[in-house]
JSON list of C-alpha atoms in Angstrom, two decimals:
[
{"chain": "A", "resi": 1, "resn": "MET", "atom": "CA", "xyz": [110.06, 45.25, 125.52]},
{"chain": "A", "resi": 2, "resn": "CYS", "atom": "CA", "xyz": [111.26, 48.78, 126.27]},
{"chain": "A", "resi": 3, "resn": "THR", "atom": "CA", "xyz": [109.19, 48.88, 129.44]},
{"chain": "A", "resi": 4, "resn": "ASP", "atom": "CA", "xyz": [110.76, 45.54, 130.43]},
{"chain": "A", "resi": 5, "resn": "GLN", "atom": "CA", "xyz": [114.21, 47.04, 130.09]},
{"chain": "A", "resi": 6, "resn": "LEU", "atom": "CA", "xyz": [113.37, 50.04, 132.26]},
{"chain": "A", "resi": 7, "resn": "VAL", "atom": "CA", "xyz": [111.92, 47.78, 134.95]},
{"chain": "A", "resi": 8, "resn": "LEU", "atom": "CA", "xyz": [115.02, 45.57, 134.89]},
{"chain": "A", "resi": 9, "resn": "ALA", "atom": "CA", "xyz": [117.26, 48.64, 135.16]},
{"chain": "A", "resi": 10, "resn": "LEU", "atom": "CA", "xyz": [115.40, 50.33, 138.01]},
{"chain": "A", "resi": 11, "resn": "ALA", "atom": "CA", "xyz": [113.46, 47.80, 140.10]},
{"chain": "A", "resi": 12, "resn": "ASP", "atom": "CA", "xyz": [114.62, 45.61, 142.94]},
{"chain": "A", "resi": 13, "resn": "PRO", "atom": "CA", "xyz": [114.51, 41.96, 141.79]},
{"chain": "A", "resi": 14, "resn": "GLY", "atom": "CA", "xyz": [111.76, 41.26, 144.30]},
{"chain": "A", "resi": 15, "resn": "GLN", "atom": "CA", "xyz": [109.56, 43.92, 142.71]},
{"chain": "A", "resi": 16, "resn": "ILE", "atom": "CA", "xyz": [109.44, 42.07, 139.39]},
{"chain": "A", "resi": 17, "resn": "VAL", "atom": "CA", "xyz": [106.69, 39.47, 139.09]},
{"chain": "A", "resi": 18, "resn": "ALA", "atom": "CA", "xyz": [106.99, 38.87, 135.35]},
{"chain": "A", "resi": 19, "resn": "LEU", "atom": "CA", "xyz": [108.01, 40.49, 132.07]},
{"chain": "A", "resi": 20, "resn": "SER", "atom": "CA", "xyz": [106.65, 40.48, 128.54]},
{"chain": "A", "resi": 21, "resn": "ARG", "atom": "CA", "xyz": [107.24, 37.67, 126.06]},
{"chain": "A", "resi": 22, "resn": "PHE", "atom": "CA", "xyz": [109.68, 39.93, 124.17]},
{"chain": "A", "resi": 23, "resn": "ALA", "atom": "CA", "xyz": [111.96, 40.58, 127.16]},
{"chain": "A", "resi": 24, "resn": "ALA", "atom": "CA", "xyz": [114.45, 37.80, 126.43]},
{"chain": "A", "resi": 25, "resn": "ASP", "atom": "CA", "xyz": [114.68, 38.35, 122.66]},
{"chain": "A", "resi": 26, "resn": "ALA", "atom": "CA", "xyz": [118.46, 38.65, 122.37]},
{"chain": "A", "resi": 27, "resn": "ARG", "atom": "CA", "xyz": [118.25, 40.20, 118.90]},
{"chain": "A", "resi": 28, "resn": "LEU", "atom": "CA", "xyz": [116.25, 43.22, 120.07]},
{"chain": "A", "resi": 29, "resn": "SER", "atom": "CA", "xyz": [116.51, 43.39, 123.85]},
{"chain": "A", "resi": 30, "resn": "HIS", "atom": "CA", "xyz": [119.61, 44.83, 125.46]},
{"chain": "A", "resi": 31, "resn": "ALA", "atom": "CA", "xyz": [118.60, 43.16, 128.73]},
{"chain": "A", "resi": 32, "resn": "ALA", "atom": "CA", "xyz": [117.85, 39.69, 127.38]},
{"chain": "A", "resi": 33, "resn": "ASP", "atom": "CA", "xyz": [120.24, 37.93, 129.78]},
{"chain": "A", "resi": 34, "resn": "GLN", "atom": "CA", "xyz": [118.71, 39.64, 132.82]},
{"chain": "A", "resi": 35, "resn": "ALA", "atom": "CA", "xyz": [115.19, 38.95, 131.59]},
{"chain": "A", "resi": 36, "resn": "ALA", "atom": "CA", "xyz": [115.81, 35.20, 131.39]},
{"chain": "A", "resi": 37, "resn": "ALA", "atom": "CA", "xyz": [115.57, 34.98, 135.18]},
{"chain": "A", "resi": 38, "resn": "TYR", "atom": "CA", "xyz": [111.86, 35.97, 135.21]},
{"chain": "A", "resi": 39, "resn": "PRO", "atom": "CA", "xyz": [108.62, 34.53, 133.79]},
{"chain": "A", "resi": 40, "resn": "GLN", "atom": "CA", "xyz": [107.67, 36.01, 130.42]},
{"chain": "A", "resi": 41, "resn": "LEU", "atom": "CA", "xyz": [103.99, 36.45, 129.74]},
{"chain": "A", "resi": 42, "resn": "PRO", "atom": "CA", "xyz": [101.88, 36.91, 126.60]},
{"chain": "A", "resi": 43, "resn": "ALA", "atom": "CA", "xyz": [99.89, 40.14, 126.32]},
{"chain": "A", "resi": 44, "resn": "ALA", "atom": "CA", "xyz": [96.78, 38.50, 127.75]},
{"chain": "A", "resi": 45, "resn": "ALA", "atom": "CA", "xyz": [94.92, 39.73, 130.81]},
{"chain": "A", "resi": 46, "resn": "GLU", "atom": "CA", "xyz": [94.41, 36.19, 132.10]},
{"chain": "A", "resi": 47, "resn": "ALA", "atom": "CA", "xyz": [98.16, 35.57, 132.22]},
{"chain": "A", "resi": 48, "resn": "VAL", "atom": "CA", "xyz": [98.72, 38.76, 134.20]},
{"chain": "A", "resi": 49, "resn": "ILE", "atom": "CA", "xyz": [95.85, 38.17, 136.63]},
{"chain": "A", "resi": 50, "resn": "ALA", "atom": "CA", "xyz": [97.29, 34.76, 137.52]},
{"chain": "A", "resi": 51, "resn": "HIS", "atom": "CA", "xyz": [100.28, 36.56, 139.07]},
{"chain": "A", "resi": 52, "resn": "GLU", "atom": "CA", "xyz": [98.18, 39.15, 140.98]},
{"chain": "A", "resi": 53, "resn": "PRO", "atom": "CA", "xyz": [100.58, 42.10, 140.58]},
{"chain": "A", "resi": 54, "resn": "ASP", "atom": "CA", "xyz": [100.15, 45.42, 142.38]},
{"chain": "A", "resi": 55, "resn": "LEU", "atom": "CA", "xyz": [101.13, 47.33, 139.25]},
{"chain": "A", "resi": 56, "resn": "VAL", "atom": "CA", "xyz": [101.01, 46.54, 135.53]},
{"chain": "A", "resi": 57, "resn": "LEU", "atom": "CA", "xyz": [103.28, 48.59, 133.26]},
{"chain": "A", "resi": 58, "resn": "THR", "atom": "CA", "xyz": [102.39, 48.62, 129.58]},
{"chain": "A", "resi": 59, "resn": "GLY", "atom": "CA", "xyz": [103.61, 50.22, 126.40]},
{"chain": "A", "resi": 60, "resn": "ARG", "atom": "CA", "xyz": [101.75, 52.14, 123.74]},
{"chain": "A", "resi": 61, "resn": "PHE", "atom": "CA", "xyz": [101.32, 49.06, 121.57]},
{"chain": "A", "resi": 62, "resn": "THR", "atom": "CA", "xyz": [100.24, 46.64, 124.30]},
{"chain": "A", "resi": 63, "resn": "ASP", "atom": "CA", "xyz": [96.92, 45.00, 123.41]},
{"chain": "A", "resi": 64, "resn": "ARG", "atom": "CA", "xyz": [94.19, 47.49, 124.30]},
{"chain": "A", "resi": 65, "resn": "ALA", "atom": "CA", "xyz": [91.62, 44.83, 125.17]},
{"chain": "A", "resi": 66, "resn": "ALA", "atom": "CA", "xyz": [94.02, 43.32, 127.69]},
{"chain": "A", "resi": 67, "resn": "LYS", "atom": "CA", "xyz": [94.65, 46.72, 129.29]},
{"chain": "A", "resi": 68, "resn": "ASP", "atom": "CA", "xyz": [90.93, 47.47, 129.49]},
{"chain": "A", "resi": 69, "resn": "MET", "atom": "CA", "xyz": [90.14, 44.09, 131.06]},
{"chain": "A", "resi": 70, "resn": "LEU", "atom": "CA", "xyz": [92.84, 44.51, 133.69]},
{"chain": "A", "resi": 71, "resn": "ARG", "atom": "CA", "xyz": [91.44, 47.90, 134.64]},
{"chain": "A", "resi": 72, "resn": "ARG", "atom": "CA", "xyz": [87.91, 46.44, 134.88]},
{"chain": "A", "resi": 73, "resn": "PHE", "atom": "CA", "xyz": [89.25, 43.84, 137.31]},
{"chain": "A", "resi": 74, "resn": "GLY", "atom": "CA", "xyz": [90.70, 46.59, 139.47]},
{"chain": "A", "resi": 75, "resn": "TYR", "atom": "CA", "xyz": [94.39, 46.35, 138.55]},
{"chain": "A", "resi": 76, "resn": "ARG", "atom": "CA", "xyz": [96.50, 49.48, 138.38]},
{"chain": "A", "resi": 77, "resn": "VAL", "atom": "CA", "xyz": [97.64, 49.81, 134.76]},
{"chain": "A", "resi": 78, "resn": "GLU", "atom": "CA", "xyz": [100.15, 52.50, 133.78]},
{"chain": "A", "resi": 79, "resn": "GLU", "atom": "CA", "xyz": [101.23, 53.13, 130.19]},
{"chain": "A", "resi": 80, "resn": "VAL", "atom": "CA", "xyz": [104.82, 54.23, 129.54]},
{"chain": "A", "resi": 81, "resn": "ALA", "atom": "CA", "xyz": [104.94, 56.70, 126.66]},
{"chain": "A", "resi": 82, "resn": "PHE", "atom": "CA", "xyz": [106.66, 55.85, 123.38]},
{"chain": "A", "resi": 83, "resn": "VAL", "atom": "CA", "xyz": [110.16, 57.35, 123.16]},
{"chain": "A", "resi": 84, "resn": "ARG", "atom": "CA", "xyz": [111.17, 59.40, 120.11]},
{"chain": "A", "resi": 85, "resn": "SER", "atom": "CA", "xyz": [113.92, 61.60, 121.54]},
{"chain": "A", "resi": 86, "resn": "LEU", "atom": "CA", "xyz": [116.51, 61.84, 124.28]},
{"chain": "A", "resi": 87, "resn": "GLU", "atom": "CA", "xyz": [114.18, 64.08, 126.27]},
{"chain": "A", "resi": 88, "resn": "ASP", "atom": "CA", "xyz": [111.43, 61.46, 125.90]},
{"chain": "A", "resi": 89, "resn": "ALA", "atom": "CA", "xyz": [113.92, 58.90, 127.19]},
{"chain": "A", "resi": 90, "resn": "ARG", "atom": "CA", "xyz": [114.65, 60.97, 130.30]},
{"chain": "A", "resi": 91, "resn": "THR", "atom": "CA", "xyz": [110.90, 61.37, 130.90]},
{"chain": "A", "resi": 92, "resn": "ALA", "atom": "CA", "xyz": [110.26, 57.63, 130.54]},
{"chain": "A", "resi": 93, "resn": "ILE", "atom": "CA", "xyz": [113.07, 56.77, 132.96]},
{"chain": "A", "resi": 94, "resn": "ARG", "atom": "CA", "xyz": [111.71, 59.23, 135.55]},
{"chain": "A", "resi": 95, "resn": "THR", "atom": "CA", "xyz": [108.15, 57.96, 135.06]},
{"chain": "A", "resi": 96, "resn": "VAL", "atom": "CA", "xyz": [109.09, 54.33, 135.68]},
{"chain": "A", "resi": 97, "resn": "GLY", "atom": "CA", "xyz": [111.35, 55.35, 138.57]},
{"chain": "A", "resi": 98, "resn": "ASP", "atom": "CA", "xyz": [108.44, 57.18, 140.20]},
{"chain": "A", "resi": 99, "resn": "LEU", "atom": "CA", "xyz": [106.05, 54.26, 139.68]},
{"chain": "A", "resi": 100, "resn": "LEU", "atom": "CA", "xyz": [108.52, 51.81, 141.22]},
{"chain": "A", "resi": 101, "resn": "GLY", "atom": "CA", "xyz": [109.59, 54.09, 144.06]},
{"chain": "A", "resi": 102, "resn": "GLN", "atom": "CA", "xyz": [113.11, 54.10, 142.60]},
{"chain": "A", "resi": 103, "resn": "GLN", "atom": "CA", "xyz": [113.57, 57.80, 141.89]},
{"chain": "A", "resi": 104, "resn": "MET", "atom": "CA", "xyz": [117.23, 57.85, 142.93]},
{"chain": "A", "resi": 105, "resn": "ARG", "atom": "CA", "xyz": [118.15, 55.03, 140.54]},
{"chain": "A", "resi": 106, "resn": "ALA", "atom": "CA", "xyz": [116.28, 56.81, 137.75]},
{"chain": "A", "resi": 107, "resn": "GLU", "atom": "CA", "xyz": [118.17, 60.06, 138.30]},
{"chain": "A", "resi": 108, "resn": "THR", "atom": "CA", "xyz": [121.48, 58.19, 138.48]},
{"chain": "A", "resi": 109, "resn": "LEU", "atom": "CA", "xyz": [120.76, 56.48, 135.15]},
{"chain": "A", "resi": 110, "resn": "ILE", "atom": "CA", "xyz": [119.86, 59.81, 133.51]},
{"chain": "A", "resi": 111, "resn": "THR", "atom": "CA", "xyz": [123.06, 61.36, 134.89]},
{"chain": "A", "resi": 112, "resn": "ASP", "atom": "CA", "xyz": [125.11, 58.47, 133.46]},
{"chain": "A", "resi": 113, "resn": "ILE", "atom": "CA", "xyz": [123.48, 58.82, 130.03]},
{"chain": "A", "resi": 114, "resn": "ASP", "atom": "CA", "xyz": [124.09, 62.57, 129.98]},
{"chain": "A", "resi": 115, "resn": "ALA", "atom": "CA", "xyz": [127.71, 62.09, 131.08]},
{"chain": "A", "resi": 116, "resn": "ALA", "atom": "CA", "xyz": [128.27, 59.68, 128.18]},
{"chain": "A", "resi": 117, "resn": "LEU", "atom": "CA", "xyz": [126.73, 62.22, 125.80]},
{"chain": "A", "resi": 118, "resn": "ASP", "atom": "CA", "xyz": [128.92, 65.02, 127.12]},
{"chain": "A", "resi": 119, "resn": "ALA", "atom": "CA", "xyz": [132.03, 62.86, 126.77]},
{"chain": "A", "resi": 120, "resn": "HIS", "atom": "CA", "xyz": [131.37, 62.12, 123.09]},
{"chain": "A", "resi": 121, "resn": "ARG", "atom": "CA", "xyz": [129.30, 65.07, 121.87]},
{"chain": "A", "resi": 122, "resn": "SER", "atom": "CA", "xyz": [130.26, 66.55, 118.49]},
{"chain": "A", "resi": 123, "resn": "THR", "atom": "CA", "xyz": [129.00, 69.18, 116.07]},
{"chain": "A", "resi": 124, "resn": "PRO", "atom": "CA", "xyz": [127.44, 67.69, 112.91]},
{"chain": "A", "resi": 125, "resn": "GLU", "atom": "CA", "xyz": [130.12, 66.60, 110.45]},
{"chain": "A", "resi": 126, "resn": "LEU", "atom": "CA", "xyz": [128.45, 63.73, 108.62]},
{"chain": "A", "resi": 127, "resn": "SER", "atom": "CA", "xyz": [125.18, 62.91, 106.90]},
{"chain": "A", "resi": 128, "resn": "ALA", "atom": "CA", "xyz": [123.90, 59.35, 107.09]},
{"chain": "A", "resi": 129, "resn": "LEU", "atom": "CA", "xyz": [121.00, 57.11, 106.20]},
{"chain": "A", "resi": 130, "resn": "ILE", "atom": "CA", "xyz": [119.92, 54.27, 108.47]},
{"chain": "A", "resi": 131, "resn": "LEU", "atom": "CA", "xyz": [118.83, 51.47, 106.18]},
{"chain": "A", "resi": 132, "resn": "GLN", "atom": "CA", "xyz": [116.95, 48.38, 107.30]},
{"chain": "A", "resi": 133, "resn": "ARG", "atom": "CA", "xyz": [115.39, 45.41, 105.55]},
{"chain": "A", "resi": 134, "resn": "ARG", "atom": "CA", "xyz": [113.13, 46.11, 102.53]},
{"chain": "A", "resi": 135, "resn": "GLY", "atom": "CA", "xyz": [114.60, 49.60, 102.29]},
{"chain": "A", "resi": 136, "resn": "TYR", "atom": "CA", "xyz": [113.12, 50.97, 105.48]},
{"chain": "A", "resi": 137, "resn": "ALA", "atom": "CA", "xyz": [114.84, 54.24, 106.42]},
{"chain": "A", "resi": 138, "resn": "THR", "atom": "CA", "xyz": [114.71, 55.59, 109.97]},
{"chain": "A", "resi": 139, "resn": "GLY", "atom": "CA", "xyz": [113.17, 59.06, 110.19]},
{"chain": "A", "resi": 140, "resn": "THR", "atom": "CA", "xyz": [114.49, 62.13, 111.97]},
{"chain": "A", "resi": 141, "resn": "ALA", "atom": "CA", "xyz": [111.73, 62.06, 114.62]},
{"chain": "A", "resi": 142, "resn": "SER", "atom": "CA", "xyz": [113.32, 59.12, 116.41]},
{"chain": "A", "resi": 143, "resn": "LEU", "atom": "CA", "xyz": [115.50, 58.37, 119.41]},
{"chain": "A", "resi": 144, "resn": "THR", "atom": "CA", "xyz": [118.22, 57.06, 117.09]},
{"chain": "A", "resi": 145, "resn": "ALA", "atom": "CA", "xyz": [118.24, 60.27, 115.06]},
{"chain": "A", "resi": 146, "resn": "ASP", "atom": "CA", "xyz": [118.46, 62.38, 118.22]},
{"chain": "A", "resi": 147, "resn": "LEU", "atom": "CA", "xyz": [121.39, 60.31, 119.49]},
{"chain": "A", "resi": 148, "resn": "LEU", "atom": "CA", "xyz": [123.22, 60.54, 116.18]},
{"chain": "A", "resi": 149, "resn": "ALA", "atom": "CA", "xyz": [122.70, 64.30, 115.95]},
{"chain": "A", "resi": 150, "resn": "ALA", "atom": "CA", "xyz": [124.20, 64.80, 119.41]},
{"chain": "A", "resi": 151, "resn": "LEU", "atom": "CA", "xyz": [127.22, 62.83, 118.24]},
{"chain": "A", "resi": 152, "resn": "GLY", "atom": "CA", "xyz": [127.79, 64.74, 115.01]},
{"chain": "A", "resi": 153, "resn": "ILE", "atom": "CA", "xyz": [125.78, 62.66, 112.51]},
{"chain": "A", "resi": 154, "resn": "GLU", "atom": "CA", "xyz": [122.65, 64.04, 110.85]},
{"chain": "A", "resi": 155, "resn": "LEU", "atom": "CA", "xyz": [120.12, 61.79, 109.14]},
{"chain": "A", "resi": 156, "resn": "ALA", "atom": "CA", "xyz": [119.58, 62.54, 105.46]},
{"chain": "A", "resi": 157, "resn": "SER", "atom": "CA", "xyz": [116.15, 60.93, 105.37]},
{"chain": "A", "resi": 158, "resn": "ASP", "atom": "CA", "xyz": [113.79, 63.92, 105.35]},
{"chain": "A", "resi": 159, "resn": "ASP", "atom": "CA", "xyz": [113.69, 64.08, 101.54]},
{"chain": "A", "resi": 160, "resn": "LEU", "atom": "CA", "xyz": [113.19, 60.31, 101.28]},
{"chain": "A", "resi": 161, "resn": "VAL", "atom": "CA", "xyz": [110.61, 59.38, 103.91]},
{"chain": "A", "resi": 162, "resn": "SER", "atom": "CA", "xyz": [108.45, 60.99, 106.58]},
{"chain": "A", "resi": 163, "resn": "THR", "atom": "CA", "xyz": [110.02, 62.21, 109.80]},
{"chain": "A", "resi": 164, "resn": "ARG", "atom": "CA", "xyz": [108.82, 58.98, 111.44]},
{"chain": "A", "resi": 165, "resn": "GLY", "atom": "CA", "xyz": [110.50, 56.81, 108.82]},
{"chain": "A", "resi": 166, "resn": "GLY", "atom": "CA", "xyz": [109.31, 54.80, 105.84]},
{"chain": "A", "resi": 167, "resn": "PHE", "atom": "CA", "xyz": [110.34, 52.77, 102.83]},
{"chain": "A", "resi": 168, "resn": "ALA", "atom": "CA", "xyz": [112.57, 54.18, 100.09]},
{"chain": "A", "resi": 169, "resn": "ASP", "atom": "CA", "xyz": [113.38, 52.52, 96.78]},
{"chain": "A", "resi": 170, "resn": "LEU", "atom": "CA", "xyz": [116.94, 51.75, 95.75]},
{"chain": "A", "resi": 171, "resn": "GLU", "atom": "CA", "xyz": [117.13, 54.58, 93.20]},
{"chain": "A", "resi": 172, "resn": "THR", "atom": "CA", "xyz": [116.09, 57.16, 95.79]},
{"chain": "A", "resi": 173, "resn": "ILE", "atom": "CA", "xyz": [118.60, 55.86, 98.32]},
{"chain": "A", "resi": 174, "resn": "VAL", "atom": "CA", "xyz": [121.45, 56.04, 95.82]},
{"chain": "A", "resi": 175, "resn": "ALA", "atom": "CA", "xyz": [120.41, 59.51, 94.62]},
{"chain": "A", "resi": 176, "resn": "ALA", "atom": "CA", "xyz": [120.38, 60.84, 98.20]},
{"chain": "A", "resi": 177, "resn": "ASP", "atom": "CA", "xyz": [124.09, 59.97, 98.45]},
{"chain": "A", "resi": 178, "resn": "PRO", "atom": "CA", "xyz": [124.64, 60.50, 102.18]},
{"chain": "A", "resi": 179, "resn": "ASP", "atom": "CA", "xyz": [128.18, 60.39, 103.52]},
{"chain": "A", "resi": 180, "resn": "ALA", "atom": "CA", "xyz": [127.50, 57.13, 105.32]},
{"chain": "A", "resi": 181, "resn": "LEU", "atom": "CA", "xyz": [125.13, 54.20, 105.28]},
{"chain": "A", "resi": 182, "resn": "ILE", "atom": "CA", "xyz": [124.26, 52.89, 108.74]},
{"chain": "A", "resi": 183, "resn": "MET", "atom": "CA", "xyz": [123.10, 49.28, 109.04]},
{"chain": "A", "resi": 184, "resn": "ALA", "atom": "CA", "xyz": [122.58, 46.82, 111.87]},
{"chain": "A", "resi": 185, "resn": "SER", "atom": "CA", "xyz": [125.55, 44.83, 110.58]},
{"chain": "A", "resi": 186, "resn": "LEU", "atom": "CA", "xyz": [128.36, 45.51, 108.14]},
{"chain": "A", "resi": 187, "resn": "GLN", "atom": "CA", "xyz": [127.83, 42.01, 106.75]},
{"chain": "A", "resi": 188, "resn": "PRO", "atom": "CA", "xyz": [124.05, 41.57, 106.49]},
{"chain": "A", "resi": 189, "resn": "GLU", "atom": "CA", "xyz": [122.80, 38.11, 105.63]},
{"chain": "A", "resi": 190, "resn": "ALA", "atom": "CA", "xyz": [120.39, 37.70, 102.70]},
{"chain": "A", "resi": 191, "resn": "GLU", "atom": "CA", "xyz": [117.88, 35.58, 104.65]},
{"chain": "A", "resi": 192, "resn": "ASP", "atom": "CA", "xyz": [114.92, 36.61, 102.47]},
{"chain": "A", "resi": 193, "resn": "GLN", "atom": "CA", "xyz": [113.96, 39.16, 99.82]},
{"chain": "A", "resi": 194, "resn": "GLY", "atom": "CA", "xyz": [113.64, 41.92, 102.41]},
{"chain": "A", "resi": 195, "resn": "SER", "atom": "CA", "xyz": [117.18, 41.52, 103.69]},
{"chain": "A", "resi": 196, "resn": "ALA", "atom": "CA", "xyz": [118.57, 40.74, 100.21]},
{"chain": "A", "resi": 197, "resn": "LEU", "atom": "CA", "xyz": [118.12, 44.41, 99.30]},
{"chain": "A", "resi": 198, "resn": "LEU", "atom": "CA", "xyz": [120.89, 45.26, 101.77]},
{"chain": "A", "resi": 199, "resn": "GLN", "atom": "CA", "xyz": [123.31, 43.23, 99.64]},
{"chain": "A", "resi": 200, "resn": "HIS", "atom": "CA", "xyz": [122.34, 44.78, 96.31]},
{"chain": "A", "resi": 201, "resn": "PRO", "atom": "CA", "xyz": [125.37, 45.29, 94.02]},
{"chain": "A", "resi": 202, "resn": "VAL", "atom": "CA", "xyz": [124.56, 48.97, 93.55]},
{"chain": "A", "resi": 203, "resn": "LEU", "atom": "CA", "xyz": [124.69, 49.57, 97.31]},
{"chain": "A", "resi": 204, "resn": "ALA", "atom": "CA", "xyz": [127.92, 47.60, 97.51]},
{"chain": "A", "resi": 205, "resn": "GLU", "atom": "CA", "xyz": [129.45, 49.81, 94.80]},
{"chain": "A", "resi": 206, "resn": "ARG", "atom": "CA", "xyz": [128.22, 53.17, 96.07]},
{"chain": "A", "resi": 207, "resn": "PHE", "atom": "CA", "xyz": [128.67, 52.38, 99.75]},
{"chain": "A", "resi": 208, "resn": "PRO", "atom": "CA", "xyz": [131.72, 50.16, 100.24]},
{"chain": "A", "resi": 209, "resn": "ALA", "atom": "CA", "xyz": [132.92, 49.29, 103.74]},
{"chain": "A", "resi": 210, "resn": "SER", "atom": "CA", "xyz": [134.70, 52.63, 104.03]},
{"chain": "A", "resi": 211, "resn": "ARG", "atom": "CA", "xyz": [131.32, 54.43, 103.78]},
{"chain": "A", "resi": 212, "resn": "ARG", "atom": "CA", "xyz": [129.39, 52.24, 106.22]},
{"chain": "A", "resi": 213, "resn": "MET", "atom": "CA", "xyz": [128.80, 52.16, 109.95]},
{"chain": "A", "resi": 214, "resn": "ALA", "atom": "CA", "xyz": [127.28, 49.38, 112.04]},
{"chain": "A", "resi": 215, "resn": "LEU", "atom": "CA", "xyz": [124.64, 50.08, 114.69]},
{"chain": "A", "resi": 216, "resn": "PRO", "atom": "CA", "xyz": [122.82, 47.08, 116.22]},
{"chain": "A", "resi": 217, "resn": "GLU", "atom": "CA", "xyz": [119.11, 47.82, 116.64]},
{"chain": "A", "resi": 218, "resn": "ARG", "atom": "CA", "xyz": [119.01, 46.62, 120.25]},
{"chain": "A", "resi": 219, "resn": "LEU", "atom": "CA", "xyz": [121.19, 49.55, 121.33]},
{"chain": "A", "resi": 220, "resn": "THR", "atom": "CA", "xyz": [118.85, 52.34, 120.22]},
{"chain": "A", "resi": 221, "resn": "LEU", "atom": "CA", "xyz": [115.33, 50.91, 120.35]},
{"chain": "A", "resi": 222, "resn": "CYS", "atom": "CA", "xyz": [114.68, 51.78, 123.98]},
{"chain": "A", "resi": 223, "resn": "ALA", "atom": "CA", "xyz": [115.43, 54.20, 126.78]},
{"chain": "A", "resi": 224, "resn": "GLY", "atom": "CA", "xyz": [117.67, 52.83, 129.51]},
{"chain": "A", "resi": 225, "resn": "PRO", "atom": "CA", "xyz": [121.21, 51.56, 130.06]},
{"chain": "A", "resi": 226, "resn": "SER", "atom": "CA", "xyz": [121.44, 50.54, 126.39]},
{"chain": "A", "resi": 227, "resn": "LEU", "atom": "CA", "xyz": [121.78, 54.22, 125.54]},
{"chain": "A", "resi": 228, "resn": "ILE", "atom": "CA", "xyz": [125.14, 54.44, 127.29]},
{"chain": "A", "resi": 229, "resn": "GLU", "atom": "CA", "xyz": [126.48, 51.56, 125.21]},
{"chain": "A", "resi": 230, "resn": "ALA", "atom": "CA", "xyz": [124.85, 53.07, 122.12]},
{"chain": "A", "resi": 231, "resn": "ILE", "atom": "CA", "xyz": [126.57, 56.43, 122.65]},
{"chain": "A", "resi": 232, "resn": "GLU", "atom": "CA", "xyz": [129.97, 54.83, 123.09]},
{"chain": "A", "resi": 233, "resn": "HIS", "atom": "CA", "xyz": [129.42, 52.54, 120.09]},
{"chain": "A", "resi": 234, "resn": "ILE", "atom": "CA", "xyz": [128.29, 55.37, 117.79]},
{"chain": "A", "resi": 235, "resn": "ALA", "atom": "CA", "xyz": [131.25, 57.52, 118.84]},
{"chain": "A", "resi": 236, "resn": "ARG", "atom": "CA", "xyz": [133.68, 54.71, 118.00]},
{"chain": "A", "resi": 237, "resn": "GLU", "atom": "CA", "xyz": [132.03, 54.08, 114.63]},
{"chain": "A", "resi": 238, "resn": "ARG", "atom": "CA", "xyz": [132.03, 57.82, 113.87]},
{"chain": "A", "resi": 239, "resn": "ASP", "atom": "CA", "xyz": [135.72, 58.19, 114.68]},
{"chain": "A", "resi": 240, "resn": "ARG", "atom": "CA", "xyz": [136.66, 55.10, 112.65]},
{"chain": "A", "resi": 241, "resn": "PHE", "atom": "CA", "xyz": [134.61, 56.39, 109.73]},
{"chain": "A", "resi": 242, "resn": "LEU", "atom": "CA", "xyz": [136.33, 59.78, 109.79]},
{"chain": "A", "resi": 243, "resn": "ASP", "atom": "CA", "xyz": [139.76, 58.12, 110.00]},
{"chain": "A", "resi": 244, "resn": "ARG", "atom": "CA", "xyz": [139.00, 56.12, 106.84]},
{"chain": "A", "resi": 245, "resn": "GLN", "atom": "CA", "xyz": [138.16, 59.20, 104.79]},
{"chain": "A", "resi": 246, "resn": "PRO", "atom": "CA", "xyz": [140.72, 61.02, 102.61]},
{"chain": "A", "resi": 247, "resn": "GLY", "atom": "CA", "xyz": [142.70, 63.36, 104.83]},
{"chain": "A", "resi": 248, "resn": "GLY", "atom": "CA", "xyz": [141.30, 61.67, 107.94]}
]
């Protein structure tokens, strides 16, 4: 899905033969509307071969058997590295730009991302915990954490989970007592037991609306234009949060 978004951002429309089956997932993909104009394929070599592309871009988690089969049939397969930081994001954008012959567009996108960062950069003032369904907490070795740190928000997850993230129980979350709780939505729906945790009365008491920030997942999952919107969104949420605090 992240590779899809880079291709949509950098390629000429005529360069795109097809995208992955995740490309038009509006919940997770920032480019879902754009992706709807192209065929979306399963991660199966047969589906790709039917389109006879010159280049196949994959991600780290693309089915290995499919990648190996495509290479055996003589297709050029290039894997785009997984992104865990802003510097990784810049590298991924340049890599895809080079592969598509769109280096100028890649450099322009990086310049735009850096300009947004410079416009909203802040020294760390807040600690926060990003909480997802079933108590999953985002770790500090992540693109989201790097973005937040540049904008004055440090993740307080190192004592709870590994740097790459993990699950924390309710007692541990409450004991950590970060300044803010960051969730995909300020009004999460209890669709199942995993999401019901986000509505637990203890969390509601310890982290009322004044101590919460919203950050949709689709803004920070991938490198690309979504990062510009993510930076602007986080800066607005940060400023609103600080205004709500005593003396703000």
